[in-house]
Every structure is written in structure tokens, then in C-alpha cells.
CSV table of C-alpha atoms in Angstrom, one decimal:
chain,number,residue,atom,x,y,z
A,892,UNK,CA,13.6,21.6,20.8
A,893,UNK,CA,10.2,22.3,22.5
A,894,UNK,CA,7.2,23.9,20.8
A,895,UNK,CA,4.4,26.1,22.2
A,896,UNK,CA,1.1,27.4,20.9
A,897,UNK,CA,-1.6,29.5,22.6
A,898,UNK,CA,-5.3,29.3,22.2
A,899,UNK,CA,-7.1,32.1,24.0
A,900,UNK,CA,-5.6,32.3,27.5
A,901,UNK,CA,-4.2,28.8,27.5
A,902,UNK,CA,-0.7,27.9,26.3
A,903,UNK,CA,0.2,24.4,25.2
A,904,UNK,CA,3.8,23.1,25.4
A,905,UNK,CA,5.0,20.2,23.4
A,906,UNK,CA,8.3,18.7,24.5
A,907,UNK,CA,9.7,17.8,21.0
A,908,UNK,CA,8.9,17.3,17.4
A,909,UNK,CA,7.5,13.8,17.7
A,910,UNK,CA,5.1,15.0,20.5
A,911,UNK,CA,3.8,17.8,18.2
A,912,UNK,CA,3.3,15.2,15.4
A,913,UNK,CA,1.5,12.8,17.7
A,914,UNK,CA,-0.8,15.5,19.2
A,915,UNK,CA,-1.6,16.9,15.8
A,916,UNK,CA,-2.8,13.5,14.5
A,917,UNK,CA,-6.5,13.0,13.9
A,918,UNK,CA,-8.0,10.8,16.6
A,919,UNK,CA,-7.2,7.1,16.4
A,920,UNK,CA,-7.3,4.4,19.0
A,921,UNK,CA,-3.7,3.3,18.5
A,922,UNK,CA,-2.3,6.6,19.6
A,923,UNK,CA,-4.6,6.7,22.5
A,924,UNK,CA,-3.5,3.2,23.5
A,925,UNK,CA,0.1,4.3,23.3
A,926,UNK,CA,-0.7,7.3,25.5
A,927,UNK,CA,0.6,9.9,23.0
A,928,UNK,CA,-2.7,11.3,21.6
A,929,UNK,CA,-4.0,14.8,22.2
A,930,UNK,CA,-6.1,14.9,25.4
A,931,UNK,CA,-8.7,17.2,23.8
A,932,UNK,CA,-9.7,18.7,20.5
A,933,UNK,CA,-8.3,22.0,21.6
A,934,UNK,CA,-4.9,20.5,22.3
A,935,UNK,CA,-5.1,18.8,18.8
A,936,UNK,CA,-5.8,22.2,17.2
A,937,UNK,CA,-2.9,23.8,19.1
A,938,UNK,CA,-0.6,21.0,18.0
A,939,UNK,CA,-1.7,21.5,14.3
A,940,UNK,CA,-1.0,25.3,14.6
A,941,UNK,CA,2.4,24.6,16.1
A,942,UNK,CA,3.2,22.0,13.4
A,943,UNK,CA,2.2,24.4,10.6
A,944,UNK,CA,5.0,26.7,11.6
A,945,UNK,CA,7.7,24.1,11.6
A,946,UNK,CA,10.2,24.5,8.8
A,947,UNK,CA,10.6,21.5,6.6
A,948,UNK,CA,14.4,21.6,7.2
A,949,UNK,CA,13.7,20.8,10.9
A,950,UNK,CA,12.9,17.2,10.0
A,951,UNK,CA,16.4,16.7,8.6
A,952,UNK,CA,18.0,18.1,11.8
A,953,UNK,CA,15.8,16.5,14.4
A,954,UNK,CA,15.3,12.8,13.7
A,955,UNK,CA,12.4,11.3,15.6
A,956,UNK,CA,14.3,8.1,16.2
A,957,UNK,CA,18.1,8.5,16.6
A,958,UNK,CA,20.3,8.0,13.6
A,959,UNK,CA,22.8,5.9,15.6
A,960,UNK,CA,20.3,3.3,16.7
A,961,UNK,CA,17.9,2.9,13.8
A,962,UNK,CA,18.7,1.7,10.3
A,963,UNK,CA,15.5,3.1,8.9
A,964,UNK,CA,16.4,6.6,10.1
A,965,UNK,CA,19.9,6.1,8.6
A,966,UNK,CA,18.2,5.1,5.3
A,967,UNK,CA,16.0,8.2,5.3
A,968,UNK,CA,18.8,10.6,6.0
A,969,UNK,CA,21.4,9.0,3.8
A,970,UNK,CA,19.2,8.7,0.8
A,971,UNK,CA,17.8,12.3,1.1
A,972,UNK,CA,18.5,14.4,-2.0
A,973,UNK,CA,19.4,18.1,-1.2
A,974,UNK,CA,19.0,18.9,-4.9
A,975,UNK,CA,15.5,17.7,-5.0
A,976,UNK,CA,14.7,19.3,-1.7
A,977,UNK,CA,16.0,22.7,-2.8
A,978,UNK,CA,12.7,23.7,-4.5
A,979,UNK,CA,10.7,23.5,-1.3
A,980,UNK,CA,13.5,23.9,1.3
A,981,UNK,CA,12.3,27.4,2.4
A,982,UNK,CA,8.8,26.2,3.2
A,983,UNK,CA,7.1,25.5,6.6
A,984,UNK,CA,4.8,22.5,6.9
A,985,UNK,CA,1.8,24.9,6.5
A,986,UNK,CA,3.4,26.5,3.4
A,987,UNK,CA,4.0,23.0,2.0
A,988,UNK,CA,0.3,22.2,2.3
A,989,UNK,CA,-0.5,25.3,0.3
A,990,UNK,CA,2.1,24.5,-2.2
A,991,UNK,CA,0.8,20.9,-2.7
A,992,UNK,CA,-2.8,22.2,-3.2
A,993,UNK,CA,-1.9,25.0,-5.6
A,994,UNK,CA,-3.1,24.6,-9.1
A,995,UNK,CA,0.4,25.6,-10.2
A,996,UNK,CA,1.9,22.4,-8.6
A,997,UNK,CA,1.5,19.6,-11.1
A,998,UNK,CA,2.7,16.1,-11.6
A,999,UNK,CA,6.1,17.2,-12.9
A,1000,UNK,CA,6.7,19.4,-9.8
A,1001,UNK,CA,5.7,16.6,-7.4
A,1002,UNK,CA,8.0,14.2,-9.3
A,1003,UNK,CA,10.9,16.6,-9.1
A,1004,UNK,CA,10.8,16.8,-5.3
A,1005,UNK,CA,10.2,13.2,-4.6
A,1006,UNK,CA,13.7,12.3,-3.4
A,1007,UNK,CA,13.9,15.5,-1.4
A,1008,UNK,CA,11.0,14.4,0.8
A,1009,UNK,CA,11.3,12.4,4.0
A,1010,UNK,CA,8.4,10.4,5.4
A,1011,UNK,CA,8.2,12.7,8.4
A,1012,UNK,CA,7.7,15.7,6.1
A,1013,UNK,CA,4.8,14.1,4.3
A,1014,UNK,CA,3.3,12.6,7.5
A,1015,UNK,CA,3.4,16.1,9.0
A,1016,UNK,CA,1.7,17.9,6.1
A,1017,UNK,CA,-1.0,15.2,6.0
A,1018,UNK,CA,-2.0,16.1,9.6
A,1019,UNK,CA,-2.9,19.5,8.4
A,1020,UNK,CA,-5.1,18.3,5.5
A,1021,UNK,CA,-8.7,17.4,5.2
A,1022,UNK,CA,-9.7,14.3,3.4
A,1023,UNK,CA,-10.4,16.2,0.2
A,1024,UNK,CA,-6.9,17.7,0.4
A,1025,UNK,CA,-5.4,14.2,0.6
A,1026,UNK,CA,-7.4,13.1,-2.4
A,1027,UNK,CA,-6.6,16.1,-4.5
A,1028,UNK,CA,-2.8,16.1,-3.9
A,1029,UNK,CA,-2.4,12.3,-4.3
A,1030,UNK,CA,-4.3,12.4,-7.6
A,1031,UNK,CA,-1.7,14.6,-9.0
A,1032,UNK,CA,1.1,12.1,-8.3
A,1033,UNK,CA,0.8,8.9,-10.3
A,1034,UNK,CA,3.5,6.3,-9.7
A,1035,UNK,CA,3.9,3.8,-12.6
A,1036,UNK,CA,5.6,0.4,-12.3
A,1037,UNK,CA,6.1,-2.5,-14.7
A,1038,UNK,CA,6.8,-6.3,-14.5
A,1039,UNK,CA,4.6,-8.2,-17.0
A,1040,UNK,CA,2.2,-5.4,-17.3
A,1041,UNK,CA,2.0,-1.7,-16.4
A,1042,UNK,CA,0.4,-0.6,-13.2
A,1043,UNK,CA,-0.5,2.9,-12.0
A,1044,UNK,CA,-1.2,4.8,-15.2
A,1045,UNK,CA,-3.6,7.7,-14.8
A,1046,UNK,CA,-7.2,6.6,-15.4
A,1047,UNK,CA,-6.4,3.0,-14.5
A,1048,UNK,CA,-6.9,0.8,-11.4
A,1049,UNK,CA,-5.7,-2.7,-11.0
A,1050,UNK,CA,-6.8,-5.6,-8.7
A,1051,UNK,CA,-4.9,-8.2,-6.8
A,1052,UNK,CA,-6.8,-11.4,-7.2
A,1053,UNK,CA,-6.6,-13.0,-3.7
A,1054,UNK,CA,-7.8,-16.6,-3.9
A,1055,UNK,CA,-6.8,-17.7,-0.4
A,1056,UNK,CA,-7.8,-21.1,1.0
A,1057,UNK,CA,-7.8,-22.3,4.7
A,1058,UNK,CA,-5.8,-25.5,3.8
A,1059,UNK,CA,-3.9,-24.3,0.7
A,1060,UNK,CA,-6.0,-26.7,-1.4
A,1061,UNK,CA,-4.8,-26.2,-5.0
A,1062,UNK,CA,-8.1,-26.9,-6.6
A,1063,UNK,CA,-9.9,-24.6,-4.2
A,1064,UNK,CA,-7.4,-21.8,-5.0
A,1065,UNK,CA,-7.7,-22.5,-8.7
A,1066,UNK,CA,-11.5,-22.3,-8.6
A,1067,UNK,CA,-11.3,-18.8,-6.9
A,1068,UNK,CA,-8.6,-17.7,-9.3
A,1069,UNK,CA,-10.7,-18.6,-12.3
A,1070,UNK,CA,-13.7,-16.9,-10.8
A,1071,UNK,CA,-11.7,-13.7,-10.4
A,1072,UNK,CA,-10.3,-13.8,-13.9
A,1073,UNK,CA,-13.8,-14.2,-15.3
A,1074,UNK,CA,-14.7,-10.9,-13.6
A,1075,UNK,CA,-11.6,-9.2,-15.1
A,1076,UNK,CA,-9.6,-9.2,-11.9
A,1077,UNK,CA,-5.9,-10.1,-11.5
A,1078,UNK,CA,-4.0,-7.5,-13.4
A,1079,UNK,CA,-2.0,-6.3,-10.3
A,1080,UNK,CA,-1.2,-9.9,-9.5
A,1081,UNK,CA,-2.5,-13.3,-8.5
A,1082,UNK,CA,-1.4,-13.3,-4.8
A,1083,UNK,CA,-2.0,-16.1,-2.3
A,1084,UNK,CA,-1.6,-15.8,1.5
A,1085,UNK,CA,-0.5,-19.4,2.3
A,1086,UNK,CA,-1.9,-21.1,5.4
A,1087,UNK,CA,1.6,-22.4,6.1
A,1088,UNK,CA,5.3,-21.6,5.3
A,1089,UNK,CA,5.9,-25.1,4.1
A,1090,UNK,CA,8.3,-24.8,1.1
A,1091,UNK,CA,6.8,-27.7,-0.8
A,1092,UNK,CA,3.3,-26.3,-0.5
A,1093,UNK,CA,4.5,-22.8,-1.5
A,1094,UNK,CA,6.3,-24.2,-4.6
A,1095,UNK,CA,3.2,-26.2,-5.6
A,1096,UNK,CA,1.1,-23.1,-5.5
A,1097,UNK,CA,3.6,-21.0,-7.5
A,1098,UNK,CA,3.9,-23.8,-10.1
A,1099,UNK,CA,0.1,-24.0,-10.4
A,1100,UNK,CA,-0.3,-20.3,-11.1
A,1101,UNK,CA,2.7,-20.2,-13.5
A,1102,UNK,CA,1.5,-23.3,-15.4
A,1103,UNK,CA,-1.9,-21.6,-15.9
A,1104,UNK,CA,-0.3,-18.2,-16.8
A,1105,UNK,CA,1.9,-19.8,-19.5
A,1106,UNK,CA,-0.8,-22.0,-20.9
A,1107,UNK,CA,-3.2,-19.1,-21.4
A,1108,UNK,CA,-0.4,-16.4,-21.9
A,1109,UNK,CA,-1.8,-14.2,-19.1
A,1110,UNK,CA,0.2,-10.9,-18.8
A,1111,UNK,CA,0.2,-10.8,-15.1
A,1112,UNK,CA,2.4,-11.8,-12.2
A,1113,UNK,CA,2.1,-14.2,-9.3
A,1114,UNK,CA,3.1,-14.2,-5.7
A,1115,UNK,CA,2.8,-16.4,-2.6
A,1116,UNK,CA,3.0,-14.1,0.3
A,1117,UNK,CA,5.4,-16.1,2.5
A,1118,UNK,CA,8.3,-14.8,4.5
A,1119,UNK,CA,11.1,-13.4,2.4
A,1120,UNK,CA,13.5,-16.1,3.6
A,1121,UNK,CA,11.1,-18.8,2.3
A,1122,UNK,CA,10.9,-17.0,-1.0
A,1123,UNK,CA,14.7,-16.9,-1.2
A,1124,UNK,CA,14.7,-20.6,-0.5
A,1125,UNK,CA,12.1,-21.2,-3.2
A,1126,UNK,CA,14.2,-19.3,-5.7
A,1127,UNK,CA,17.2,-21.4,-4.8
A,1128,UNK,CA,15.1,-24.5,-5.5
A,1129,UNK,CA,14.2,-23.2,-8.9
A,1130,UNK,CA,10.6,-22.3,-8.2
A,1131,UNK,CA,8.9,-19.9,-10.7
A,1132,UNK,CA,9.0,-16.8,-8.4
A,1133,UNK,CA,7.7,-13.5,-9.9
A,1134,UNK,CA,7.2,-11.0,-7.2
A,1135,UNK,CA,9.1,-11.1,-3.9
A,1136,UNK,CA,6.9,-10.4,-0.9
A,1137,UNK,CA,7.5,-9.1,2.6
A,1138,UNK,CA,5.6,-7.2,5.4
A,1139,UNK,CA,7.6,-4.2,6.5
A,1140,UNK,CA,7.4,-1.4,9.1
A,1141,UNK,CA,8.9,2.0,9.9
A,1142,UNK,CA,11.5,1.2,12.5
A,1143,UNK,CA,14.5,-1.2,12.7
A,1144,UNK,CA,13.0,-2.8,15.8
A,1145,UNK,CA,9.6,-3.4,14.2
A,1146,UNK,CA,11.2,-4.9,11.2
A,1147,UNK,CA,13.3,-7.2,13.4
A,1148,UNK,CA,10.0,-8.4,14.9
A,1149,UNK,CA,9.1,-9.5,11.3
A,1150,UNK,CA,12.5,-11.3,11.1
A,1151,UNK,CA,13.9,-8.9,8.5
A,1152,UNK,CA,16.6,-6.2,8.0
A,1153,UNK,CA,17.5,-3.9,5.1
A,1154,UNK,CA,20.3,-6.3,4.2
A,1155,UNK,CA,18.0,-9.2,4.0
A,1156,UNK,CA,15.6,-7.3,1.8
A,1157,UNK,CA,18.5,-6.4,-0.5
A,1158,UNK,CA,19.4,-10.1,-0.7
A,1159,UNK,CA,15.9,-10.9,-1.7
A,1160,UNK,CA,15.7,-8.1,-4.2
A,1161,UNK,CA,18.8,-9.3,-5.9
A,1162,UNK,CA,17.6,-12.9,-5.9
A,1163,UNK,CA,14.4,-11.8,-7.6
A,1164,UNK,CA,16.3,-9.7,-10.2
A,1165,UNK,CA,18.5,-12.7,-11.0
A,1166,UNK,CA,15.6,-14.6,-12.4
A,1167,UNK,CA,14.8,-11.9,-15.1
A,1168,UNK,CA,11.2,-12.9,-15.3
A,1169,UNK,CA,9.7,-9.5,-16.0
A,1170,UNK,CA,8.9,-8.8,-19.6
A,1171,UNK,CA,8.0,-5.1,-19.7
A,1172,UNK,CA,9.9,-4.0,-16.5
A,1173,UNK,CA,11.9,-5.1,-13.5
A,1174,UNK,CA,9.9,-3.8,-10.5
A,1175,UNK,CA,9.4,-7.0,-8.5
A,1176,UNK,CA,9.1,-6.3,-4.8
A,1177,UNK,CA,5.7,-6.5,-3.2
A,1178,UNK,CA,5.5,-4.9,0.3
A,1179,UNK,CA,2.6,-4.8,2.7
A,1180,UNK,CA,2.3,-2.3,5.6
A,1181,UNK,CA,-0.3,-1.1,8.1
A,1182,UNK,CA,-0.8,1.6,10.7
A,1183,UNK,CA,-0.2,0.1,14.2
A,1184,UNK,CA,2.4,-2.5,13.3
A,1185,UNK,CA,5.2,-0.7,15.2
A,1186,UNK,CA,3.1,-0.1,18.2
A,1187,UNK,CA,2.0,-3.8,18.3
A,1188,UNK,CA,5.6,-4.8,18.3
A,1189,UNK,CA,6.5,-2.2,21.1
A,1190,UNK,CA,8.8,-0.6,18.6
A,1191,UNK,CA,7.3,2.9,17.9
A,1192,UNK,CA,9.6,4.9,20.3
A,1193,UNK,CA,6.8,7.3,21.1
A,1194,UNK,CA,6.2,8.1,17.4
A,1195,UNK,CA,2.6,8.2,16.3
A,1196,UNK,CA,1.4,5.3,14.2
A,1197,UNK,CA,0.7,7.2,11.0
A,1198,UNK,CA,4.3,8.7,11.0
A,1199,UNK,CA,5.7,5.2,11.7
A,1200,UNK,CA,3.7,4.0,8.7
A,1201,UNK,CA,5.0,6.7,6.4
A,1202,UNK,CA,8.6,5.7,7.5
A,1203,UNK,CA,7.8,2.2,6.1
A,1204,UNK,CA,7.4,3.7,2.7
A,1205,UNK,CA,11.0,4.9,2.8
A,1206,UNK,CA,12.0,1.2,3.2
A,1207,UNK,CA,9.8,0.2,0.3
A,1208,UNK,CA,11.1,3.0,-2.0
A,1209,UNK,CA,14.6,1.7,-1.5
A,1210,UNK,CA,13.8,-1.4,-3.5
A,1211,UNK,CA,11.8,0.0,-6.4
A,1212,UNK,CA,8.7,-2.1,-5.7
A,1213,UNK,CA,6.1,-3.1,-8.2
A,1214,UNK,CA,3.3,-2.8,-5.5
A,1215,UNK,CA,3.0,-1.5,-2.0
A,1216,UNK,CA,-0.2,-2.3,-0.1
A,1217,UNK,CA,-1.5,-0.7,3.1
A,1218,UNK,CA,-3.7,-3.3,4.7
A,1219,UNK,CA,-5.5,-0.5,6.4
A,1220,UNK,CA,-8.0,-2.1,8.8
A,1221,UNK,CA,-6.5,-5.5,9.2
A,1222,UNK,CA,-4.7,-5.1,12.5
A,1223,UNK,CA,-7.9,-4.3,14.3
A,1224,UNK,CA,-9.9,-1.7,16.3
A,1225,UNK,CA,-7.1,-1.4,18.9
A,1226,UNK,CA,-5.3,0.7,16.3
A,1227,UNK,CA,-8.1,2.0,14.0
A,1228,UNK,CA,-11.3,1.8,15.9
A,1229,UNK,CA,-14.1,2.4,13.4
A,1230,UNK,CA,-15.0,3.2,9.8
A,1231,UNK,CA,-14.1,6.8,10.1
A,1232,UNK,CA,-10.6,6.1,11.4
A,1233,UNK,CA,-10.1,3.4,8.8
A,1234,UNK,CA,-11.2,5.8,6.0
A,1235,UNK,CA,-8.9,8.5,7.2
A,1236,UNK,CA,-5.9,6.2,7.5
A,1237,UNK,CA,-6.4,4.8,4.1
A,1238,UNK,CA,-6.4,8.3,2.5
A,1239,UNK,CA,-3.4,9.3,4.6
A,1240,UNK,CA,-1.4,6.2,3.6
A,1241,UNK,CA,-2.2,6.6,-0.1
A,1242,UNK,CA,-1.2,10.3,0.0
A,1243,UNK,CA,2.0,9.8,1.9
A,1244,UNK,CA,3.1,6.8,-0.3
A,1245,UNK,CA,2.4,8.6,-3.5
A,1246,UNK,CA,4.3,11.7,-2.5
A,1247,UNK,CA,7.3,9.5,-1.6
A,1248,UNK,CA,7.1,7.9,-5.1
A,1249,UNK,CA,5.7,4.6,-3.9
A,1250,UNK,CA,3.1,2.6,-6.0
A,1251,UNK,CA,0.4,2.5,-3.4
A,1252,UNK,CA,-2.5,0.1,-3.3
A,1253,UNK,CA,-4.9,-0.5,-0.4
A,1254,UNK,CA,-6.5,-3.5,1.1
A,1255,UNK,CA,-9.8,-1.7,2.0
A,1256,UNK,CA,-10.7,-3.9,4.9
A,1257,UNK,CA,-11.8,-4.4,8.5
A,1258,UNK,CA,-12.0,-7.1,11.1
A,1259,UNK,CA,-15.3,-8.4,12.4
A,1260,UNK,CA,-14.8,-6.9,15.8
A,1261,UNK,CA,-14.2,-3.3,14.5
A,1262,UNK,CA,-16.9,-0.7,14.5
A,1263,UNK,CA,-17.1,-0.8,10.7
A,1264,UNK,CA,-19.1,-2.4,7.9
A,1265,UNK,CA,-19.2,-2.8,4.2
A,1266,UNK,CA,-20.8,0.6,3.7
A,1267,UNK,CA,-17.6,2.1,5.2
A,1268,UNK,CA,-15.5,0.1,2.7
A,1269,UNK,CA,-17.7,1.3,-0.2
A,1270,UNK,CA,-17.0,4.9,0.9
A,1271,UNK,CA,-13.2,4.3,1.1
A,1272,UNK,CA,-13.1,2.4,-2.1
A,1273,UNK,CA,-14.8,5.3,-3.9
A,1274,UNK,CA,-12.6,7.9,-2.3
A,1275,UNK,CA,-9.4,6.0,-3.2
A,1276,UNK,CA,-10.6,5.4,-6.7
A,1277,UNK,CA,-11.0,9.2,-7.1
A,1278,UNK,CA,-7.6,9.7,-5.5
A,1279,UNK,CA,-5.9,7.5,-8.1
A,1280,UNK,CA,-5.1,4.3,-6.1
A,1281,UNK,CA,-2.9,1.9,-8.0
A,1282,UNK,CA,-4.7,-1.3,-7.0
A,1283,UNK,CA,-7.2,-2.9,-4.6
A,1284,UNK,CA,-8.0,-6.4,-3.5
A,1285,UNK,CA,-10.3,-8.8,-5.2
A,1286,UNK,CA,-11.5,-11.4,-2.7
A,1287,UNK,CA,-14.4,-13.9,-3.4
A,1288,UNK,CA,-17.5,-12.4,-1.8
A,1289,UNK,CA,-15.2,-9.8,0.0
A,1290,UNK,CA,-14.8,-12.4,2.8
A,1291,UNK,CA,-11.4,-14.0,3.1
A,1292,UNK,CA,-12.0,-17.5,4.4
A,1293,UNK,CA,-8.3,-18.0,5.4
A,1294,UNK,CA,-7.4,-14.7,7.0
A,1295,UNK,CA,-11.0,-14.2,8.4
A,1296,UNK,CA,-11.5,-10.6,7.6
A,1297,UNK,CA,-13.6,-8.5,5.3
A,1298,UNK,CA,-12.2,-6.8,2.2
A,1299,UNK,CA,-13.4,-5.9,-1.3
A,1300,UNK,CA,-14.8,-8.3,-3.9
A,1301,UNK,CA,-14.6,-8.9,-7.6
A,1302,UNK,CA,-17.9,-7.1,-7.9
A,1303,UNK,CA,-16.6,-4.1,-6.0
A,1304,UNK,CA,-13.9,-3.7,-8.6
A,1305,UNK,CA,-16.5,-3.7,-11.4
A,1306,UNK,CA,-18.5,-1.0,-9.5
A,1307,UNK,CA,-15.6,1.4,-9.0
A,1308,UNK,CA,-14.2,0.9,-12.5
A,1309,UNK,CA,-17.7,1.6,-13.9
A,1310,UNK,CA,-18.6,4.7,-12.0
A,1311,UNK,CA,-15.2,6.3,-12.3
A,1312,UNK,CA,-14.3,5.1,-15.8
A,1313,UNK,CA,-11.2,3.3,-14.7
A,1314,UNK,CA,-9.4,0.8,-16.9
A,1315,UNK,CA,-7.3,-2.2,-16.2
A,1316,UNK,CA,-3.6,-2.5,-16.9
A,1317,UNK,CA,-3.4,-2.1,-20.7
A,1318,UNK,CA,-1.6,-5.4,-21.4
A,1319,UNK,CA,-4.1,-7.3,-19.2
A,1320,UNK,CA,-7.1,-5.6,-20.7
A,1321,UNK,CA,-5.9,-6.5,-24.2
A,1322,UNK,CA,-5.7,-10.2,-23.1
A,1323,UNK,CA,-9.1,-10.1,-21.5
A,1324,UNK,CA,-10.6,-8.8,-24.7
A,1325,UNK,CA,-8.8,-11.5,-26.8
A,1326,UNK,CA,-10.2,-14.1,-24.5
A,1327,UNK,CA,-13.7,-12.7,-24.9
A,1328,UNK,CA,-14.0,-11.8,-21.2
A,1329,UNK,CA,-14.5,-8.1,-21.8
A,1330,UNK,CA,-15.5,-6.0,-24.8
A,1331,UNK,CA,-13.6,-3.0,-26.2
A,1332,UNK,CA,-15.2,-0.7,-23.6
A,1333,UNK,CA,-13.8,-2.9,-20.8
A,1334,UNK,CA,-17.3,-4.2,-19.8
A,1335,UNK,CA,-17.8,-7.9,-19.1
A,1336,UNK,CA,-19.2,-10.0,-22.0
A,1337,UNK,CA,-22.1,-12.4,-21.4
A,1338,UNK,CA,-21.3,-15.7,-19.7
A,1339,UNK,CA,-21.9,-17.8,-22.8
A,1340,UNK,CA,-18.9,-16.2,-24.6
A,1341,UNK,CA,-16.6,-16.9,-21.6
A,1342,UNK,CA,-17.8,-20.5,-21.2
A,1343,UNK,CA,-15.2,-22.2,-23.6
A,1344,UNK,CA,-12.3,-20.7,-21.7
A,1345,UNK,CA,-13.9,-21.5,-18.3
A,1346,UNK,CA,-14.6,-25.1,-19.2
A,1347,UNK,CA,-11.2,-25.6,-20.8
A,1348,UNK,CA,-9.4,-24.3,-17.7
A,1349,UNK,CA,-11.6,-26.4,-15.4
A,1350,UNK,CA,-10.8,-29.6,-17.3
A,1351,UNK,CA,-7.1,-28.8,-17.3
A,1352,UNK,CA,-7.1,-28.2,-13.5
A,1353,UNK,CA,-9.4,-31.1,-12.7
A,1354,UNK,CA,-12.0,-28.8,-11.2
A,1355,UNK,CA,-15.6,-30.2,-11.3
């Protein structure tokens, strides 16, 4: 079905639904690279006007990628709930925006319709929204998950402690881990990106974190972010696996480029469940995504990168994850050129994920060849804190020495928690207080009070 919209004496024609979506997207380098972006701001406005008139039902009848050739499309269509959709089934995309922003639409209403929404619907409505709209609507839709602690409660924000090391040196990782814990970080997880997929090295890192966690009774969870097949192998070898990690994308072909399928993710999910390591819940999958991944794999089929990204959240939702993380600026300026594009993408991803019932976090980051700096990250950090982000990254000095990119630091987490009054996961905060790392207000206690724990942990780990 084609779509038309006139502005003055000029009429714009869009060949199909995915063309309207692409042309309506805010400017970004990835869509320009793919040759699908609007040629002018006037064409972008025309596409937005056409998109606003599209009935939400259309997205069920006109799949952007054929049902027969893409298992992600099949997942989206087969798992759609007509009952949940009924409440909003009469709306157009423009009407849906108004409904989302209405003061009468509250958390209960957004929760009721979750299974009736498809990624394409939420991607479409996001294209009609200003940044403040994305923040206001997402804030109304908390998503709470549980493993050894509780993430995503309103008024809370967690941190993934990311103690990466360029050679997977256990003592180097342990030192960064202790540093982060002394700053009150790590309630989302202690998560290491390994320098290699060597099973022995992966198991050694998992064992180190688990030994520390048990010794000090830390109510958090660990993860070594290796390929899901390596995690399955580690589970089979008896390694102490908490969260099961995998990068995912929004098309079957893009996922195949990662070496995964829905069936493999199901196998990994079941393997993780079999360990029964969660204490307060059983959400155990950890997924990472990022706009541009489908395009970089030549697997986007003419669909804009933000809509492809939203489709990845349908994959995530299937497996009841503990955490989902959009690594927003990591792929590079070929896909998100500058700080403005990175900021917009982060707000879009958080909004779309939350509406789909996904526990969204964000690696607020950029590569050194992007037109962005730490001030841009401060802005996005603050905006996402207001929007109700589930978790952010805690990287020593905000500079990841293994992945070679810029993210957010332990100090950044202190800043945003302080200015917005955000607390940590309640179980983790109780532990921090018992260890005299924070006081009853959640503020850090002086270094002298923390010294006994720090010295004891250093001695145990053999860190000078």
C-alpha cells in the first residue's frame, strides 16, 4: 500500500509502510548511509504527517519483513495479543501519541496494552514525539525484574559495574570491581566483557566474582558477556553462571550474523533456569542491542535502524530478561553521527523498550571518532534518569580500557542519583549500609569507615 501527503503545492508519495517509517525518522547517519532517509526536512515532515494517519491495525496486516522469511516477524505476529490490543485498536499512530501523553493514561493502562503492542507500532509513534514526550511516556511505564535483587522500581536506578581488562587479568578486574563497590555501584550486575572466548578464562572470572559474592554475601548477580554457546558450555562444566548474555538484533539475518537463533536463545534460557541460582526471582537473561546492528550486517531489508532496534526488543521480551541494554553510541558515527543523534537514539530506545515491557538500561557512550563528548553523555544521563532508566554503566574513569570507548563512571552514577534522588536496588542498598559503605540516606560514608572491608578484600584477592 502506498501513502501520500501534500505540503503546499507539492505532493510526496511513499511506496510502502517501511518507506514512510524511514522517511519520518529523525535525521541519523545510519539511515543516510542506507539510502533510505528523507531527502529534506520538508519530506520528513510529510512522512510524519502521513504516518500519523496510519491505523495501528495496519502494522498487523503489513509486516515490514515477510512473515515467511523472518523468524522475528513470526515471533512478533504470533505472540501478539488481540485482547490486549483491543483497548487501542481503533487508534491511528497520531491518536496513539495523544493517548500515551494523556494524563488519564497511567501505568496500569500502559501495562494492560503491553502484549498488544508490536515493535513497529511503538517505533512509529516515537517518530512523532519530541524528546520530552519520549521521557514523559516512558516514565509512566516502569518494568521491574528480579534475580538476587530487584531492579526497575520507580525512584530507583541501578548500575552495571563493568571492570573490564585488556588481558582478562583477574587481579586487575578484581581491583576495578572493588573500586566500583566502594562507590556503591554493582546492583544491576558485575559484568565483564572478556578479551577472549576461552572457556577456562571465562570460568576463572565467573568463579572469582562468585567467590567474592559468597564471601561477603553481596546481593547481586554476575555475568561474563561471552557468546551464548560459550555460556551454555560453561554451565555444562559446572561454572557458577548467574545471568546468560547475548547480543541480539531485530531480524533473523542479523541474529544469524551473531551466530544465534530463537531456538538457541531458548536453549540458553532453559539452561540458565535449570541452575536455580536466583533468590528473589528468575529473570536471568541479559541482552545487549544497538541501533545500526542490522544495517552493519546488511540485514535491515530497507527498514530504518530505529525500527530494527525496536524489533530486537520483541526478541528480548520473549525470554523474560533481567536486563536489556542499548549500547547506544558504541557502533560509531556511521550510524549515530554526533551527540544529538546519540541522545535522541537513547531516548527512543528507552521509550520503545519500556512500552514493550522490557527492562531497559543504557550504556550512555560514544566512540572516540564520533562528534560527541562527555558533556553530551552528561545530558543523556540526566534525561534518562528523569525518564526512569533501569540501569546505566559504571566504568572506571568512564574510559573502558578493553573495549576502547567512553561511557559513564562510578562518579556519574553518584551525580545522577544525588540530583534526582534515585536509590539503588533495595536489597543491595541494605547490604551497602550493613558494610558501612553508605548511610541510611544512600550517601557514601567516609573512606575510613570503608577501609576494613577494602583491606580485607584486597588481602583475600592478593591485590597490593
